[in-house]
Short mmCIF file of C-alpha atoms and ligand atoms in Angstrom, two decimals:
data_model
loop_
_atom_site.label_atom_id
_atom_site.label_comp_id
_atom_site.label_asym_id
_atom_site.label_seq_id
_atom_site.Cartn_x
_atom_site.Cartn_y
_atom_site.Cartn_z
CA MET A 1016 27.50 -28.41 -92.21
CA ASP A 1017 24.80 -28.25 -89.28
CA VAL A 1018 26.39 -28.18 -85.69
CA ARG A 1019 24.77 -28.97 -82.30
CA VAL A 1020 25.04 -26.69 -79.41
CA TYR A 1021 24.58 -27.88 -75.98
CA PRO A 1022 23.73 -25.73 -72.79
CA ALA A 1023 26.98 -24.17 -71.36
CA THR A 1024 28.09 -23.84 -67.90
CA ARG A 1025 31.22 -22.27 -68.23
CA LEU A 1026 33.48 -20.20 -70.47
CA GLU A 1027 36.55 -19.54 -69.33
CA GLY A 1028 40.36 -18.68 -71.29
CA THR A 1029 41.75 -16.14 -73.75
CA VAL A 1030 40.67 -16.16 -77.44
CA ASN A 1031 42.10 -14.26 -80.18
CA PRO A 1032 38.84 -12.57 -82.18
CA PRO A 1033 39.18 -12.78 -85.98
CA SER A 1034 40.53 -9.99 -88.15
CA SER A 1035 38.58 -6.96 -88.69
CA LYS A 1036 36.28 -7.88 -91.87
CA ASN A 1037 35.84 -3.92 -92.81
CA TYR A 1038 39.38 -2.90 -92.48
CA THR A 1039 40.59 -6.22 -94.26
CA THR A 1040 38.41 -5.36 -97.27
CA ARG A 1041 39.45 -1.55 -97.57
CA TYR A 1042 43.14 -2.52 -97.06
CA LEU A 1043 43.36 -4.98 -99.99
CA LEU A 1044 41.46 -2.69 -102.05
CA ALA A 1045 43.45 -0.07 -101.54
CA ALA A 1046 46.57 -1.98 -102.27
CA ALA A 1047 45.19 -3.43 -105.15
CA LEU A 1048 44.78 0.40 -106.50
CA ALA A 1049 48.36 0.93 -106.03
CA GLU A 1050 51.29 0.62 -108.29
CA GLY A 1051 53.87 -1.15 -106.45
CA GLU A 1052 54.07 -3.80 -103.52
CA SER A 1053 52.38 -3.18 -99.94
CA LEU A 1054 52.14 -5.27 -96.76
CA ILE A 1055 48.75 -6.32 -95.12
CA ARG A 1056 49.99 -7.58 -91.72
CA TYR A 1057 47.43 -10.38 -90.47
CA PRO A 1058 44.37 -9.98 -92.96
CA ALA A 1059 40.98 -11.93 -91.71
CA GLU A 1060 41.01 -15.51 -93.35
CA SER A 1061 37.38 -15.37 -94.08
CA GLU A 1062 35.11 -16.32 -97.30
CA ASP A 1063 34.53 -12.48 -97.80
CA ALA A 1064 38.14 -11.73 -97.70
CA ALA A 1065 38.78 -15.10 -99.99
CA ALA A 1066 36.16 -13.85 -102.61
CA LEU A 1067 37.85 -10.11 -102.36
CA LYS A 1068 41.16 -11.56 -102.91
CA ARG A 1069 39.76 -13.54 -105.70
CA CYS A 1070 38.30 -10.90 -107.49
CA LEU A 1071 41.50 -8.84 -107.04
CA ALA A 1072 43.90 -11.51 -108.59
CA ASP A 1073 41.16 -12.03 -111.44
CA LEU A 1074 42.03 -8.28 -112.21
CA GLY A 1075 45.48 -8.60 -111.94
CA ALA A 1076 46.68 -7.91 -108.50
CA GLU A 1077 49.30 -10.47 -107.35
CA LEU A 1078 49.02 -11.63 -103.84
CA ILE A 1079 51.98 -13.45 -102.16
CA PRO A 1080 50.97 -14.74 -98.62
CA ASP A 1081 53.89 -14.47 -95.99
CA GLY A 1082 52.88 -16.03 -93.20
CA PRO A 1083 50.00 -14.38 -91.45
CA HIS A 1084 50.67 -11.49 -93.55
CA LEU A 1085 49.86 -10.48 -97.42
CA ARG A 1086 51.87 -9.15 -99.92
CA VAL A 1087 49.74 -7.18 -102.49
CA ARG A 1088 51.09 -6.11 -105.93
CA GLY A 1089 48.98 -3.57 -107.26
CA PHE A 1090 47.62 -2.90 -110.77
CA GLY A 1091 46.97 0.76 -109.87
CA ALA A 1092 44.19 2.40 -111.66
CA ASN A 1093 44.78 -0.01 -114.79
CA PRO A 1094 43.23 -3.39 -114.12
CA ARG A 1095 43.06 -6.34 -116.33
CA ASN A 1096 39.16 -6.85 -117.65
CA PRO A 1097 38.02 -10.26 -116.43
CA GLY A 1098 34.72 -9.80 -118.08
CA THR A 1099 33.37 -11.18 -115.24
CA LEU A 1100 33.64 -10.99 -111.46
CA ASN A 1101 31.91 -13.10 -108.70
CA PRO A 1102 32.31 -11.26 -105.28
CA GLY A 1103 30.39 -14.67 -103.29
CA ASN A 1104 27.90 -13.32 -100.64
CA ALA A 1105 30.19 -10.12 -99.91
CA GLY A 1106 28.39 -7.18 -100.32
CA ALA A 1107 30.82 -4.70 -99.29
CA VAL A 1108 33.23 -6.33 -101.62
CA LEU A 1109 30.78 -6.10 -104.50
CA ARG A 1110 29.75 -2.50 -103.77
CA PHE A 1111 33.10 -1.54 -104.18
CA LEU A 1112 34.57 -3.32 -106.73
CA MET A 1113 31.52 -2.03 -108.94
CA ALA A 1114 32.49 1.70 -108.12
CA VAL A 1115 36.16 1.01 -109.19
CA CYS A 1116 35.34 -1.25 -112.05
CA ALA A 1117 33.28 1.37 -113.30
CA ALA A 1118 35.84 4.06 -112.88
CA THR A 1119 38.50 1.52 -114.38
CA LEU A 1120 37.25 -0.44 -117.26
CA ASP A 1121 34.98 -0.62 -120.33
CA GLU A 1122 32.43 -3.19 -119.36
CA ILE A 1123 32.17 -5.95 -116.67
CA THR A 1124 29.59 -8.11 -115.15
CA PHE A 1125 28.91 -9.32 -111.56
CA VAL A 1126 27.33 -12.35 -110.63
CA THR A 1127 26.76 -14.41 -107.46
CA ASP A 1128 26.37 -18.19 -106.39
CA TYR A 1129 24.24 -16.63 -103.43
CA ALA A 1130 21.11 -16.09 -105.49
CA GLU A 1131 19.06 -16.60 -102.11
CA SER A 1132 21.33 -14.03 -100.12
CA LEU A 1133 23.11 -11.42 -102.05
CA GLY A 1134 21.31 -12.44 -105.10
CA ARG A 1135 18.54 -10.64 -103.37
CA ARG A 1136 20.30 -7.28 -101.95
CA PRO A 1137 19.33 -3.86 -103.53
CA HIS A 1138 22.28 -1.79 -105.14
CA GLY A 1139 20.11 0.30 -107.01
CA ASP A 1140 21.16 3.55 -105.32
CA LEU A 1141 24.68 2.96 -106.03
CA LEU A 1142 23.90 2.15 -109.54
CA ASP A 1143 21.98 5.22 -109.92
CA ALA A 1144 25.21 7.02 -108.60
CA LEU A 1145 27.30 5.69 -111.25
CA ALA A 1146 25.04 6.56 -113.83
CA GLN A 1147 24.96 10.02 -112.80
CA LEU A 1148 28.68 9.70 -113.52
CA GLY A 1149 28.62 8.36 -116.97
CA ALA A 1150 27.79 4.84 -116.48
CA GLN A 1151 25.12 2.31 -118.46
CA VAL A 1152 23.74 -0.11 -116.15
CA GLU A 1153 22.37 -3.26 -116.71
CA SER A 1154 20.38 -4.88 -113.53
CA ARG A 1155 17.47 -6.99 -112.57
CA GLU A 1156 15.69 -4.28 -110.83
CA GLY A 1157 19.04 -3.22 -108.73
CA ARG A 1158 19.92 -6.57 -108.26
CA LEU A 1159 22.64 -8.93 -109.51
CA PRO A 1160 23.48 -10.02 -111.97
CA ILE A 1161 24.79 -6.20 -112.93
CA THR A 1162 26.60 -5.23 -116.07
CA ILE A 1163 28.55 -1.86 -116.02
CA ARG A 1164 29.33 -0.30 -119.17
CA THR A 1165 31.45 3.16 -119.89
CA GLY A 1166 32.75 2.80 -122.94
CA PRO A 1167 30.68 2.57 -126.24
CA PRO A 1168 27.11 0.45 -126.32
CA ALA A 1169 27.52 -2.58 -127.94
CA GLY A 1170 26.92 -2.56 -131.58
CA ALA A 1171 27.85 1.80 -131.27
CA GLY A 1172 29.15 2.31 -134.79
CA SER A 1173 30.70 6.13 -135.61
CA ARG A 1174 26.79 7.29 -136.59
CA SER A 1175 25.19 5.58 -133.46
CA GLY A 1176 25.38 9.11 -131.63
CA TRP A 1177 27.43 8.09 -129.00
CA GLU A 1178 30.07 10.34 -127.77
CA ARG A 1179 33.31 9.92 -126.15
CA PRO A 1180 33.45 10.86 -122.43
CA PRO A 1181 34.89 14.42 -122.51
CA SER A 1182 37.91 13.21 -121.07
CA GLY A 1183 38.43 11.52 -124.31
CA ARG A 1184 39.44 8.44 -122.91
CA VAL A 1185 36.98 5.33 -123.25
CA GLY A 1186 35.67 3.31 -120.30
CA ARG A 1187 36.33 5.78 -117.95
CA LEU A 1188 33.53 7.84 -115.59
CA ARG A 1189 33.28 11.67 -116.32
CA GLY A 1190 33.68 14.02 -112.74
CA GLY A 1191 30.94 16.56 -111.37
CA THR A 1192 28.48 16.30 -108.65
CA VAL A 1193 26.99 12.64 -107.64
CA ARG A 1194 24.10 12.53 -105.46
CA VAL A 1195 23.63 9.21 -103.50
CA SER A 1196 21.20 8.23 -100.97
CA GLY A 1197 22.51 6.84 -97.58
CA SER A 1198 19.53 5.25 -96.12
CA VAL A 1199 20.10 1.90 -97.49
CA SER A 1200 23.42 1.26 -97.37
CA SER A 1201 26.57 3.25 -96.06
CA GLN A 1202 28.89 1.02 -98.72
CA TYR A 1203 27.35 2.94 -101.57
CA THR A 1204 29.17 6.27 -100.85
CA SER A 1205 32.56 4.14 -99.42
CA ALA A 1206 32.43 2.45 -102.78
CA LEU A 1207 32.32 6.14 -104.29
CA LEU A 1208 34.76 7.21 -102.43
CA PHE A 1209 37.27 4.61 -102.83
CA ALA A 1210 36.34 5.09 -107.43
CA ALA A 1211 36.38 8.77 -107.17
CA PRO A 1212 39.90 9.24 -106.87
CA LEU A 1213 40.42 7.37 -110.13
CA ILE A 1214 38.46 9.66 -112.41
CA GLY A 1215 40.17 12.08 -114.35
CA GLU A 1216 38.01 14.84 -112.80
CA ASP A 1217 37.16 16.18 -109.48
CA VAL A 1218 34.04 14.51 -107.78
CA THR A 1219 31.70 15.91 -105.32
CA ILE A 1220 29.75 13.34 -103.31
CA GLU A 1221 26.28 14.67 -101.86
CA VAL A 1222 24.67 12.22 -99.42
CA THR A 1223 20.74 12.17 -99.53
CA GLY A 1224 18.02 11.06 -96.99
CA ASP A 1225 18.43 9.55 -93.90
CA MET A 1226 21.86 8.44 -93.66
CA LYS A 1227 22.94 5.07 -91.97
CA SER A 1228 26.18 3.38 -90.51
CA ARG A 1229 28.35 6.36 -90.65
CA PRO A 1230 31.32 4.43 -88.73
CA PRO A 1231 31.83 2.57 -92.05
CA ILE A 1232 32.47 5.29 -94.00
CA ARG A 1233 34.88 6.84 -91.06
CA GLN A 1234 36.78 3.74 -91.57
CA THR A 1235 36.96 4.61 -95.44
CA LEU A 1236 38.11 7.86 -94.99
CA GLN A 1237 40.77 6.87 -92.61
CA VAL A 1238 41.85 4.39 -95.10
CA LEU A 1239 41.85 6.34 -98.11
CA GLN A 1240 43.97 8.57 -95.82
CA GLU A 1241 46.23 6.06 -95.10
CA ALA A 1242 46.87 5.14 -98.92
CA GLY A 1243 47.78 9.32 -99.67
CA ILE A 1244 44.31 10.02 -100.95
CA ARG A 1245 43.10 13.55 -100.11
CA VAL A 1246 39.36 14.00 -99.46
CA GLU A 1247 37.66 16.85 -98.36
CA ALA A 1248 34.67 15.37 -96.12
CA GLY A 1249 32.08 17.51 -94.32
CA ASP A 1250 31.62 17.23 -90.53
CA ASP A 1251 28.23 15.34 -90.93
CA LEU A 1252 29.58 12.84 -93.58
CA ARG A 1253 26.94 14.39 -95.85
CA ARG A 1254 29.47 15.93 -98.60
CA PHE A 1255 32.88 15.38 -100.01
CA HIS A 1256 35.15 16.74 -102.52
CA ILE A 1257 37.58 14.57 -104.03
CA PRO A 1258 40.04 15.46 -106.45
CA GLY A 1259 40.28 13.79 -109.54
CA GLY A 1260 43.48 11.77 -110.98
CA GLN A 1261 45.03 10.71 -107.59
CA ARG A 1262 47.03 7.67 -107.12
CA TYR A 1263 46.74 4.77 -104.28
CA ARG A 1264 50.36 4.37 -102.61
CA PRO A 1265 51.44 1.30 -101.54
CA ARG A 1266 52.27 0.85 -97.78
CA GLU A 1267 52.44 -1.07 -94.75
CA TYR A 1268 48.87 -1.76 -93.33
CA THR A 1269 47.95 -3.46 -89.83
CA VAL A 1270 44.24 -5.19 -89.36
CA PRO A 1271 43.11 -4.82 -85.66
CA GLY A 1272 40.73 -7.44 -84.02
CA ASP A 1273 37.02 -7.47 -85.64
CA TYR A 1274 34.57 -5.84 -83.15
CA PRO A 1275 31.74 -7.62 -84.81
CA GLY A 1276 32.93 -11.06 -84.40
CA ALA A 1277 34.26 -10.21 -80.73
CA ALA A 1278 30.90 -8.63 -79.62
CA ALA A 1279 29.31 -12.37 -80.66
CA LEU A 1280 31.98 -13.55 -77.80
CA MET A 1281 31.20 -10.96 -75.49
CA ALA A 1282 27.59 -11.49 -75.42
CA ALA A 1283 28.14 -15.28 -75.16
CA ALA A 1284 30.38 -14.75 -72.24
CA ALA A 1285 27.79 -12.55 -70.36
CA VAL A 1286 25.06 -14.92 -70.73
CA VAL A 1287 26.95 -17.43 -68.78
CA PRO A 1288 29.20 -17.57 -65.86
CA SER A 1289 32.45 -17.09 -67.67
CA ASP A 1290 36.32 -15.21 -67.54
CA VAL A 1291 37.16 -14.32 -70.46
CA THR A 1292 40.06 -12.06 -71.88
CA ILE A 1293 39.48 -11.11 -75.88
CA PRO A 1294 42.64 -9.37 -77.23
CA ARG A 1295 43.63 -7.21 -80.28
CA LEU A 1296 40.59 -4.90 -79.66
CA PHE A 1297 41.86 -1.11 -80.26
CA PRO A 1298 39.88 2.47 -79.94
CA ASP A 1299 39.87 2.39 -83.62
CA GLU A 1300 36.45 3.22 -86.55
CA GLN A 1301 34.59 0.42 -85.77
CA GLY A 1302 31.45 1.49 -84.36
CA GLU A 1303 30.75 -2.28 -82.83
CA ARG A 1304 32.85 -1.21 -79.82
CA GLN A 1305 29.96 0.08 -78.15
CA ALA A 1306 28.83 -3.50 -77.70
CA ILE A 1307 31.04 -3.07 -74.80
CA ASP A 1308 29.11 -0.44 -73.39
CA VAL A 1309 25.83 -1.61 -74.33
CA LEU A 1310 26.58 -4.87 -72.28
CA ARG A 1311 27.99 -3.08 -69.45
CA ALA A 1312 24.21 -1.09 -69.57
CA MET A 1313 23.11 -4.37 -69.40
CA GLY A 1314 24.47 -5.24 -65.82
CA ALA A 1315 27.72 -7.26 -67.42
CA ASP A 1316 30.90 -7.11 -66.03
CA ILE A 1317 33.34 -6.06 -68.39
CA ALA A 1318 36.24 -3.53 -68.96
CA HIS A 1319 38.31 -2.53 -71.82
CA ASP A 1320 41.59 -1.03 -71.39
CA GLY A 1321 42.29 0.25 -74.94
CA GLN A 1322 43.98 -3.32 -76.02
CA GLN A 1323 41.53 -5.83 -74.89
CA VAL A 1324 38.41 -6.76 -73.19
CA TRP A 1325 37.81 -9.11 -70.21
CA ILE A 1326 34.44 -10.11 -69.18
CA ARG A 1327 33.07 -12.24 -66.07
CA GLY A 1328 30.09 -13.75 -67.18
CA GLY A 1329 27.00 -14.83 -64.75
CA ARG A 1330 25.61 -11.70 -63.64
CA PRO A 1331 21.96 -10.94 -64.12
CA LEU A 1332 21.36 -8.56 -67.46
CA ARG A 1333 18.94 -6.14 -67.54
CA GLY A 1334 16.95 -5.06 -70.74
CA VAL A 1335 18.40 -1.97 -72.66
CA ARG A 1336 17.03 0.82 -75.04
CA PHE A 1337 19.53 1.80 -77.77
CA ASP A 1338 19.89 3.35 -81.07
CA GLY A 1339 21.59 0.00 -83.07
CA ASP A 1340 22.77 1.76 -86.07
CA PRO A 1341 26.04 2.85 -84.74
CA PHE A 1342 26.76 -0.76 -84.16
CA THR A 1343 24.89 -2.15 -86.86
CA ASP A 1344 26.76 -5.81 -87.14
CA ALA A 1345 26.74 -6.12 -83.28
CA VAL A 1346 22.74 -6.04 -83.23
CA LEU A 1347 22.39 -9.60 -83.60
CA ALA A 1348 24.63 -10.70 -80.75
CA LEU A 1349 23.31 -8.29 -78.23
CA THR A 1350 19.37 -9.16 -79.09
CA ALA A 1351 20.75 -12.68 -78.16
CA ALA A 1352 21.86 -11.19 -75.07
CA ALA A 1353 19.14 -9.78 -74.30
CA VAL A 1354 16.77 -12.46 -74.90
CA LEU A 1355 18.48 -13.90 -71.52
CA ALA A 1356 18.06 -10.60 -69.71
CA GLU A 1357 15.41 -9.25 -67.17
CA GLY A 1358 12.66 -7.03 -68.92
CA GLU A 1359 12.37 -5.60 -72.30
CA THR A 1360 15.22 -4.46 -74.95
CA VAL A 1361 14.70 -2.21 -77.89
CA PHE A 1362 17.29 -1.75 -80.10
CA TYR A 1363 15.75 1.24 -82.64
CA ASN A 1364 16.75 2.84 -86.12
CA VAL A 1365 18.02 -0.49 -87.42
CA GLU A 1366 15.31 -0.88 -90.51
CA ASN A 1367 18.42 -1.00 -92.74
CA LEU A 1368 19.33 -4.66 -90.95
CA ARG A 1369 16.29 -6.01 -93.60
CA TYR A 1370 18.74 -5.41 -96.65
CA LYS A 1371 21.65 -7.59 -95.36
CA GLU A 1372 22.54 -11.42 -95.76
CA CYS A 1373 18.95 -12.09 -94.94
CA ASP A 1374 16.03 -9.80 -93.30
CA ARG A 1375 18.13 -9.67 -89.94
CA ILE A 1376 14.71 -8.24 -88.20
CA SER A 1377 11.78 -10.64 -89.83
CA ASP A 1378 14.11 -13.94 -90.46
CA TYR A 1379 15.91 -14.09 -87.15
CA ARG A 1380 13.26 -12.75 -84.62
CA ALA A 1381 11.54 -15.85 -86.55
CA GLU A 1382 14.39 -18.51 -85.76
CA LEU A 1383 14.83 -16.67 -81.95
CA ASN A 1384 11.22 -17.47 -81.02
CA LYS A 1385 11.64 -21.05 -81.96
CA LEU A 1386 14.03 -21.72 -79.32
CA GLY A 1387 11.39 -20.11 -76.97
CA ALA A 1388 12.45 -16.28 -76.90
CA ARG A 1389 9.78 -13.39 -76.92
CA VAL A 1390 10.83 -11.08 -79.49
CA ALA A 1391 8.48 -8.98 -81.68
CA GLU A 1392 9.43 -6.35 -84.71
CA GLU A 1393 8.56 -2.85 -86.13
CA ARG A 1394 9.50 -1.85 -89.20
CA ASP A 1395 13.22 -0.36 -88.03
CA LYS A 1396 13.18 -1.95 -84.52
CA LEU A 1397 14.03 -5.20 -82.74
CA ILE A 1398 11.82 -5.64 -79.39
CA VAL A 1399 12.74 -8.53 -76.56
CA ARG A 1400 11.13 -9.71 -73.68
CA GLY A 1401 13.98 -11.15 -71.89
CA ARG A 1402 13.73 -14.75 -69.86
CA PRO A 1403 16.60 -14.48 -67.65
CA GLU A 1404 15.96 -18.06 -66.71
CA GLY A 1405 16.55 -19.28 -70.38
CA VAL A 1406 14.65 -20.73 -73.30
CA GLU A 1407 13.72 -24.26 -73.97
CA GLY A 1408 15.93 -25.01 -76.94
CA GLY A 1409 15.48 -28.61 -78.44
CA VAL A 1410 14.42 -27.69 -81.93
CA THR A 1411 15.99 -27.29 -85.30
CA VAL A 1412 16.94 -23.61 -86.61
CA GLU A 1413 17.86 -22.23 -90.06
CA SER A 1414 20.79 -20.40 -90.70
CA ARG A 1415 19.44 -18.02 -93.48
CA ILE A 1416 22.63 -17.95 -94.74
CA ASP A 1417 23.89 -15.39 -92.54
CA HIS A 1418 26.94 -15.24 -90.31
CA ARG A 1419 25.54 -13.58 -87.81
CA VAL A 1420 22.04 -14.92 -87.44
CA ILE A 1421 24.27 -18.13 -86.98
CA MET A 1422 26.38 -16.68 -84.10
CA GLY A 1423 23.17 -15.02 -82.50
CA LEU A 1424 21.45 -18.27 -82.09
CA THR A 1425 24.35 -19.77 -81.31
CA ILE A 1426 24.34 -17.51 -77.83
CA VAL A 1427 21.02 -18.12 -76.87
CA ALA A 1428 21.31 -22.06 -77.42
CA LEU A 1429 23.85 -21.93 -74.59
CA ARG A 1430 21.07 -20.72 -72.13
CA ALA A 1431 18.45 -23.29 -73.60
CA ARG A 1432 17.78 -26.35 -71.65
CA GLU A 1433 18.03 -28.95 -74.58
CA PRO A 1434 20.66 -28.88 -77.29
CA VAL A 1435 19.78 -26.97 -80.19
CA VAL A 1436 20.81 -27.79 -84.12
CA ILE A 1437 21.51 -24.81 -86.14
CA ARG A 1438 21.55 -26.19 -90.01
CA ASP A 1439 23.76 -25.08 -92.86
CA ALA A 1440 25.72 -23.10 -89.89
CA HIS A 1441 29.21 -23.09 -92.38
CA HIS A 1442 27.75 -20.09 -93.56
CA VAL A 1443 29.50 -18.49 -90.32
CA ALA A 1444 32.73 -18.76 -92.19
CA LYS A 1445 32.03 -15.41 -94.29
CA SER A 1446 33.26 -13.58 -91.24
CA TYR A 1447 34.43 -16.15 -88.25
CA PRO A 1448 35.38 -19.35 -90.12
CA ALA A 1449 36.65 -20.21 -86.16
CA PHE A 1450 33.91 -19.26 -84.19
CA PHE A 1451 32.57 -22.73 -83.28
CA ALA A 1452 36.33 -23.64 -82.56
CA ASP A 1453 37.04 -20.50 -80.38
CA LEU A 1454 33.70 -21.30 -78.29
CA ARG A 1455 34.82 -25.01 -77.62
CA GLY A 1456 38.35 -23.63 -76.73
CA LEU A 1457 36.55 -21.52 -74.22
CA GLY A 1458 34.62 -25.06 -72.79
CA ALA A 1459 31.39 -24.68 -74.80
CA ARG A 1460 30.36 -27.83 -76.22
CA VAL A 1461 29.35 -27.70 -80.39
CA GLU A 1462 29.55 -30.70 -82.24
CA GLU A 1463 29.77 -30.71 -86.05
CA HIS A 1464 28.10 -32.87 -88.34
O1 LIG B 2936 31.37 -0.89 -95.54
C1 LIG B 2936 31.14 -1.73 -94.78
O2 LIG B 2936 32.45 -2.63 -94.70
C2 LIG B 2936 30.25 -2.25 -94.10
C3 LIG B 2936 29.09 -1.49 -93.68
C4 LIG B 2936 27.96 -1.98 -93.19
O3 LIG B 2936 26.72 -1.75 -93.98
P1 LIG B 2936 25.81 -0.80 -93.81
O4 LIG B 2936 26.85 0.21 -94.45
O5 LIG B 2936 24.89 -1.57 -95.33
O6 LIG B 2936 25.07 -0.70 -93.18
C5 LIG B 2936 28.09 -3.39 -92.39
O7 LIG B 2936 26.95 -3.59 -92.25
C6 LIG B 2936 29.06 -4.21 -93.21
O8 LIG B 2936 28.79 -5.46 -92.71
C7 LIG B 2936 30.13 -3.78 -93.85
C1 LIG B 2937 26.41 -7.13 -93.97
C2 LIG B 2937 27.67 -7.52 -93.57
O1 LIG B 2937 28.12 -7.81 -94.73
P1 LIG B 2937 28.04 -7.55 -96.42
O2 LIG B 2937 27.32 -5.86 -96.36
O3 LIG B 2937 29.55 -6.70 -96.51
O4 LIG B 2937 28.28 -8.35 -97.00
C3 LIG B 2937 27.85 -8.47 -92.27
O5 LIG B 2937 29.33 -8.56 -92.33
O6 LIG B 2937 27.28 -8.32 -91.22
#
């Protein structure tokens, strides 16, 4: 699907944001890893959530829709082995499942239909960590397809020298200390945190190198605690001790609103005259909550009472300078607002944007500049010289198979002089299927072709 986005004159109304992508991933996984029935209230209805649900069903979980909620009968520490799992284009889903499957199955292969997006992303640091815990891994230089084996290597007979792990159980990881790099993605650390309680022995995780995206690790710790899992975490989130042989408990979870998706709505509302309310946004562990502070620093009229956000757009915006790492999934939407602000904006410490659904620095910069924006890049920075008068538009831009690129380009297109076509905009459904419908609900004109 392509979309044509027309210049907007006013946005007005209340818009319910999608449910949090990150909490949905974590609650679904924790529920599947518990024996017994859990209830998840308001899980996200996105492609990533659907991909995880498919994988969990393949592993033996029973998923029973209950209106807007989901009942999950988990498989505990004993999933059934489907042989192959396909997590769609969902990075967090893939990485969490690789670690959990390594801890619970003899052999499993992961594949994707998204060769140009998830197929290009690196997982080597996580695979190295799993190897330290006893897994044998085959991959294309740390990329999909990936096979993880913890049982006897294919063809190993009694004379092959292969020895059962000390736990005596075939197909399981061993405990001990595992070192994992934090410089590319926090998802590797979260993945180990989800898997460690399922291993028969204690695990100590040490995070090495530069450490990116701490807030999602806090989300993981929160969910593990809610699921009854004990973790001792250092204050700097560099060292964790997880006692072995724990059980996830079934329980009820409620998924909050999604700040990254809401940040796209906030940025859209900030760059045109508007009066927009976004409910279901609470003070939780989502780092993208900081989008409110960034937009306020830009001069936007925005308020948050811990339940909902109000924004009255149309004020002139000015450039800002922020470390973008704590709100990684809002950087693209905020960069779009910066394109329409007076002066220079710099989001620094964002190199790991290059390892997401596309290279969110080079690829996004290229598409924004086709619209008439003035965006430059450094290895770890997005640098914007704003055009408060708006951009030319009147061109066709590419989605780069990236939901956040699509949302960012849409925000800028609302302030273009001529309509903008975004190709393959259906990929927005990775996290926010209703994005265009919600913008139309606020009064924007967006045609789908
Ligand atoms: O743990 C998670 O669920 C996520 C962590 C972040 O990735 P990085 O840790 O790679 O920055 C974030 O961008 C992604 O959307 C979801
Ligand atoms: C990077 C993202 O997702 P993931 O890593 O889970 O694919 C995202 O949602 O922006």
